[in-house]
Short mmCIF file of C-alpha atoms and ligand atoms in Angstrom, two decimals:
data_model
loop_
_atom_site.label_atom_id
_atom_site.label_comp_id
_atom_site.label_asym_id
_atom_site.label_seq_id
_atom_site.Cartn_x
_atom_site.Cartn_y
_atom_site.Cartn_z
CA MET A 1 -31.52 7.35 -3.10
CA THR A 2 -27.96 8.67 -3.31
CA ASN A 3 -29.04 12.33 -3.41
CA ALA A 4 -30.03 12.21 0.27
CA ARG A 5 -26.48 11.41 1.44
CA PRO A 6 -24.67 14.26 3.23
CA ALA A 7 -21.28 15.14 1.68
CA PRO A 8 -18.29 14.17 3.85
CA GLU A 9 -17.37 17.06 6.10
CA GLY A 10 -14.17 19.02 5.66
CA LEU A 11 -13.28 17.75 2.19
CA THR A 12 -12.95 19.86 -0.91
CA PHE A 13 -13.84 18.63 -4.38
CA ARG A 14 -12.47 19.91 -7.68
CA HIS A 15 -11.64 18.81 -11.20
CA PRO A 16 -8.06 17.53 -11.48
CA VAL A 17 -5.27 19.26 -13.38
CA GLU A 18 -2.32 17.60 -15.10
CA ASP A 19 -0.09 18.25 -12.08
CA ASP A 20 -2.31 15.89 -10.05
CA TYR A 21 -1.03 12.96 -12.12
CA PRO A 22 1.61 11.70 -9.61
CA ARG A 23 -0.92 11.90 -6.78
CA ILE A 24 -3.41 9.78 -8.69
CA GLN A 25 -0.64 7.30 -9.53
CA HIS A 26 0.13 7.12 -5.79
CA GLY A 27 -3.50 6.18 -5.12
CA LEU A 28 -3.43 3.51 -7.82
CA THR A 29 -0.35 2.00 -6.17
CA HIS A 30 -1.52 2.06 -2.55
CA TRP A 31 -5.30 2.06 -2.30
CA TRP A 32 -6.25 -1.36 -3.72
CA GLY A 33 -5.14 -3.39 -0.72
CA GLY A 34 -2.30 -4.98 -2.66
CA LEU A 35 -4.70 -6.53 -5.20
CA GLY A 36 -2.53 -8.37 -7.77
CA GLY A 37 0.75 -7.53 -6.03
CA GLU A 38 3.28 -5.24 -7.74
CA ALA A 39 2.09 -6.47 -11.17
CA GLY A 40 -1.46 -5.41 -10.26
CA ALA A 41 -0.27 -1.99 -9.11
CA GLN A 42 1.65 -1.50 -12.35
CA GLN A 43 -1.39 -2.54 -14.40
CA ARG A 44 -3.58 -0.02 -12.56
CA ARG A 45 -1.05 2.77 -13.07
CA LEU A 46 -0.89 1.97 -16.78
CA LEU A 47 -4.69 1.97 -16.99
CA VAL A 48 -4.72 5.65 -16.00
CA PRO A 49 -2.10 7.27 -18.23
CA ARG A 50 -1.43 10.98 -18.21
CA LEU A 51 -3.75 11.54 -21.17
CA PHE A 52 -6.73 11.31 -18.81
CA LEU A 53 -5.41 14.42 -17.07
CA GLN A 54 -4.92 16.17 -20.39
CA HIS A 55 -8.24 15.41 -22.08
CA PHE A 56 -10.82 14.27 -19.51
CA THR A 57 -10.41 16.59 -16.54
CA GLY A 58 -13.76 18.35 -17.03
CA THR A 59 -15.63 15.15 -16.15
CA SER A 60 -13.16 13.81 -13.56
CA TRP A 61 -12.98 14.68 -9.87
CA ILE A 62 -10.64 14.64 -6.92
CA ALA A 63 -11.28 15.03 -3.20
CA GLU A 64 -8.76 16.62 -0.85
CA ASP A 65 -8.57 17.37 2.85
CA PRO A 66 -7.23 20.92 3.27
CA ASP A 67 -5.99 19.93 6.76
CA ASP A 68 -3.86 17.06 5.42
CA THR A 69 -0.23 18.04 5.24
CA ASP A 70 1.00 14.91 3.46
CA GLY A 71 0.09 16.32 0.04
CA TRP A 72 -1.73 13.16 -1.11
CA LEU A 73 -5.31 12.99 -2.32
CA VAL A 74 -8.27 11.61 -0.39
CA ALA A 75 -9.93 10.19 -3.51
CA PHE A 76 -10.23 10.47 -7.27
CA LEU A 77 -12.66 9.59 -10.05
CA VAL A 78 -11.64 9.43 -13.70
CA GLY A 79 -14.59 9.46 -16.08
CA PHE A 80 -15.84 10.87 -19.36
CA LEU A 81 -18.81 11.40 -21.65
CA SER A 82 -19.00 8.74 -24.35
CA GLN A 83 -17.94 9.97 -27.79
CA ASP A 84 -19.87 7.22 -29.52
CA HIS A 85 -23.03 6.91 -27.41
CA PRO A 86 -24.59 10.34 -26.85
CA ASP A 87 -26.78 9.04 -24.01
CA GLU A 88 -23.91 7.50 -22.04
CA ALA A 89 -21.17 8.49 -19.61
CA TYR A 90 -18.42 6.18 -18.39
CA ILE A 91 -16.54 5.93 -15.09
CA HIS A 92 -13.12 4.53 -15.85
CA PHE A 93 -11.48 4.46 -12.40
CA VAL A 94 -12.32 5.45 -8.85
CA GLY A 95 -10.21 5.16 -5.71
CA VAL A 96 -10.56 6.27 -2.10
CA ASP A 97 -7.76 6.36 0.50
CA PRO A 98 -8.39 3.22 2.63
CA GLU A 99 -8.39 5.38 5.78
CA ARG A 100 -11.39 7.26 4.35
CA LYS A 101 -13.37 4.30 3.03
CA ARG A 102 -17.03 3.87 4.00
CA GLY A 103 -17.31 7.56 4.83
CA GLY A 104 -19.35 8.61 1.82
CA VAL A 105 -16.40 9.90 -0.24
CA GLY A 106 -16.91 7.49 -3.15
CA ALA A 107 -20.61 8.37 -3.24
CA ALA A 108 -19.82 12.09 -3.17
CA LEU A 109 -17.55 11.70 -6.21
CA TYR A 110 -20.15 9.62 -8.06
CA GLU A 111 -22.91 12.12 -7.30
CA ARG A 112 -20.79 14.91 -8.77
CA PHE A 113 -20.10 12.83 -11.85
CA PHE A 114 -23.79 11.90 -12.22
CA ALA A 115 -24.80 15.58 -11.95
CA GLY A 116 -22.33 16.59 -14.69
CA ALA A 117 -23.45 13.72 -16.92
CA ARG A 118 -27.12 14.69 -16.47
CA GLU A 119 -26.29 18.29 -17.25
CA ALA A 120 -24.64 17.10 -20.47
CA GLY A 121 -27.82 15.24 -21.38
CA ARG A 122 -26.58 11.74 -20.56
CA THR A 123 -29.13 9.23 -19.26
CA ARG A 124 -26.93 6.24 -18.46
CA VAL A 125 -23.61 5.59 -16.71
CA LYS A 126 -21.50 2.52 -17.31
CA CYS A 127 -18.39 1.09 -15.68
CA ILE A 128 -16.68 -2.27 -15.14
CA THR A 129 -14.74 -4.04 -12.43
CA GLY A 130 -12.84 -7.30 -11.98
CA PRO A 131 -14.78 -10.19 -10.40
CA ALA A 132 -12.19 -10.45 -7.59
CA ASN A 133 -12.98 -6.91 -6.43
CA ARG A 134 -15.89 -7.76 -4.12
CA ASP A 135 -15.79 -4.32 -2.45
CA SER A 136 -16.25 -2.63 -5.80
CA ILE A 137 -19.15 -4.94 -6.68
CA ALA A 138 -20.85 -4.23 -3.34
CA TYR A 139 -20.24 -0.48 -3.67
CA HIS A 140 -21.57 -0.21 -7.23
CA THR A 141 -24.63 -2.27 -6.36
CA ARG A 142 -25.29 0.06 -3.42
CA MET A 143 -24.81 3.06 -5.72
CA GLY A 144 -27.73 1.89 -7.85
CA PHE A 145 -25.86 0.06 -10.62
CA THR A 146 -27.11 -3.24 -11.98
CA ILE A 147 -24.88 -5.95 -13.37
CA GLU A 148 -25.29 -6.59 -17.06
CA LYS A 149 -26.02 -10.10 -18.26
CA GLY A 150 -22.83 -12.12 -18.66
CA ASP A 151 -21.94 -15.24 -20.57
CA THR A 152 -20.68 -17.00 -17.44
CA GLU A 153 -20.29 -16.47 -13.68
CA VAL A 154 -17.34 -16.08 -11.30
CA ASP A 155 -18.20 -16.89 -7.68
CA GLY A 156 -21.87 -16.39 -8.48
CA VAL A 157 -21.39 -13.00 -10.17
CA PRO A 158 -22.34 -12.64 -13.87
CA VAL A 159 -19.29 -11.70 -15.96
CA LYS A 160 -18.41 -11.22 -19.61
CA SER A 161 -15.53 -13.59 -20.22
CA ASP A 162 -12.37 -12.43 -22.02
CA TYR A 163 -13.84 -8.89 -21.88
CA ASP A 164 -10.46 -7.17 -21.49
CA GLY A 165 -8.49 -9.88 -23.26
CA GLU A 166 -8.01 -13.61 -22.89
CA GLY A 167 -8.64 -14.77 -19.33
CA LEU A 168 -9.75 -11.31 -18.19
CA PRO A 169 -13.47 -11.41 -17.39
CA ARG A 170 -15.22 -8.26 -16.22
CA VAL A 171 -18.35 -7.43 -14.28
CA CYS A 172 -20.19 -4.80 -16.35
CA PHE A 173 -22.36 -2.25 -14.54
CA VAL A 174 -25.02 0.10 -15.83
CA ARG A 175 -27.07 2.73 -14.03
CA GLU A 176 -29.85 4.81 -15.48
CA LEU A 177 -29.74 8.49 -14.52
CA ALA A 178 -33.10 9.83 -13.47
CA PRO A 179 -33.58 13.37 -14.84
C1 COA B 1 -15.06 1.07 -3.90
C2 COA B 1 -14.74 2.41 -3.23
C3 COA B 1 -14.49 3.45 -4.31
C4 COA B 1 -15.95 2.84 -2.37
O1 COA B 1 -15.70 4.13 -1.85
P1 COA B 1 -16.22 4.55 -0.36
O2 COA B 1 -15.90 5.97 -0.16
O3 COA B 1 -15.70 3.58 0.62
O4 COA B 1 -17.79 4.34 -0.52
P2 COA B 1 -18.94 5.14 0.27
O5 COA B 1 -18.59 5.25 1.71
O6 COA B 1 -19.24 6.40 -0.46
O7 COA B 1 -20.14 4.11 0.13
C5 COA B 1 -21.29 4.33 -0.69
C6 COA B 1 -22.27 3.20 -0.39
O8 COA B 1 -21.66 1.96 -0.76
C7 COA B 1 -21.57 1.11 0.38
N1 COA B 1 -20.28 0.39 0.34
C8 COA B 1 -19.05 0.91 0.08
N2 COA B 1 -18.12 -0.06 0.15
C9 COA B 1 -18.79 -1.19 0.47
C10 COA B 1 -18.38 -2.52 0.71
N3 COA B 1 -17.08 -2.88 0.64
N4 COA B 1 -19.31 -3.44 1.02
C11 COA B 1 -20.63 -3.11 1.11
N5 COA B 1 -21.09 -1.84 0.89
C12 COA B 1 -20.18 -0.91 0.57
C13 COA B 1 -21.59 2.03 1.58
O9 COA B 1 -22.04 1.37 2.74
C14 COA B 1 -22.56 3.10 1.12
O10 COA B 1 -23.89 2.63 1.25
P3 COA B 1 -25.02 3.44 2.09
O11 COA B 1 -25.79 4.12 1.04
O12 COA B 1 -25.75 2.37 2.77
O13 COA B 1 -24.34 4.38 3.01
C15 COA B 1 -13.52 2.27 -2.26
O14 COA B 1 -13.76 1.20 -1.40
C16 COA B 1 -12.19 2.05 -2.97
O15 COA B 1 -11.51 2.99 -3.33
N6 COA B 1 -11.79 0.78 -3.16
C17 COA B 1 -10.48 0.49 -3.76
C18 COA B 1 -10.47 0.90 -5.20
C19 COA B 1 -11.55 0.23 -6.03
O16 COA B 1 -11.84 -0.94 -5.86
N7 COA B 1 -12.15 1.00 -6.99
C20 COA B 1 -13.26 0.50 -7.80
C21 COA B 1 -12.83 -0.24 -9.01
S1 COA B 1 -11.97 0.82 -10.18
#
């Protein structure tokens, strides 16, 4: 399904380097539509510490527009191959500049991640999102993920309660990777 999608024109894709850290932090601050206010922005920034750009760059991706002069990114994906589950890969965070949303950029990043995971022999990709992030739920569903069984529901969506700590339920996604 997703393989048929044309890549967004004019963008370049590469693995990040440590120097991209401030640009990813900028995305985490500004691209979530103010979700959670300043506390939410701070939480997101802390969820993607520098170590991801020191130890997980080979499986992470960024998209840039060479014609943009502002120096910011168009999008990023931070993901890795599971250390503990040899058949799994995990997408930790993804963000697309709101001005570029719904243009196939998120899908282009995911397809690159899926291809790398397949090449590394992984057959399954997992990720999570908060139940309030309806865009993320719609996007992941469209990208072929299914929602894992939860122990309760939030607004009709199955969630695992207290998944990331007390009062922090999460929607858990899984997608099989066809060879
Ligand atoms: C979620 C996000 C990454 C999607 O990226 P995107 O570049 O807009 O997605 P794409 O244009 O590649 O869309 C891929 C598919 O998902 C669908 N889709 C994307 N966002 C959607 C939405 N809000 N509602 C319904 N469908 C959606 C697209 O229509 C497309 O489907 P298609 O196959 O019919 O064309 C982006 O909206 C984003 O950065 N959101 C803020 C950060 C965030 O929530 N990250 C995820 C949690 S960490």
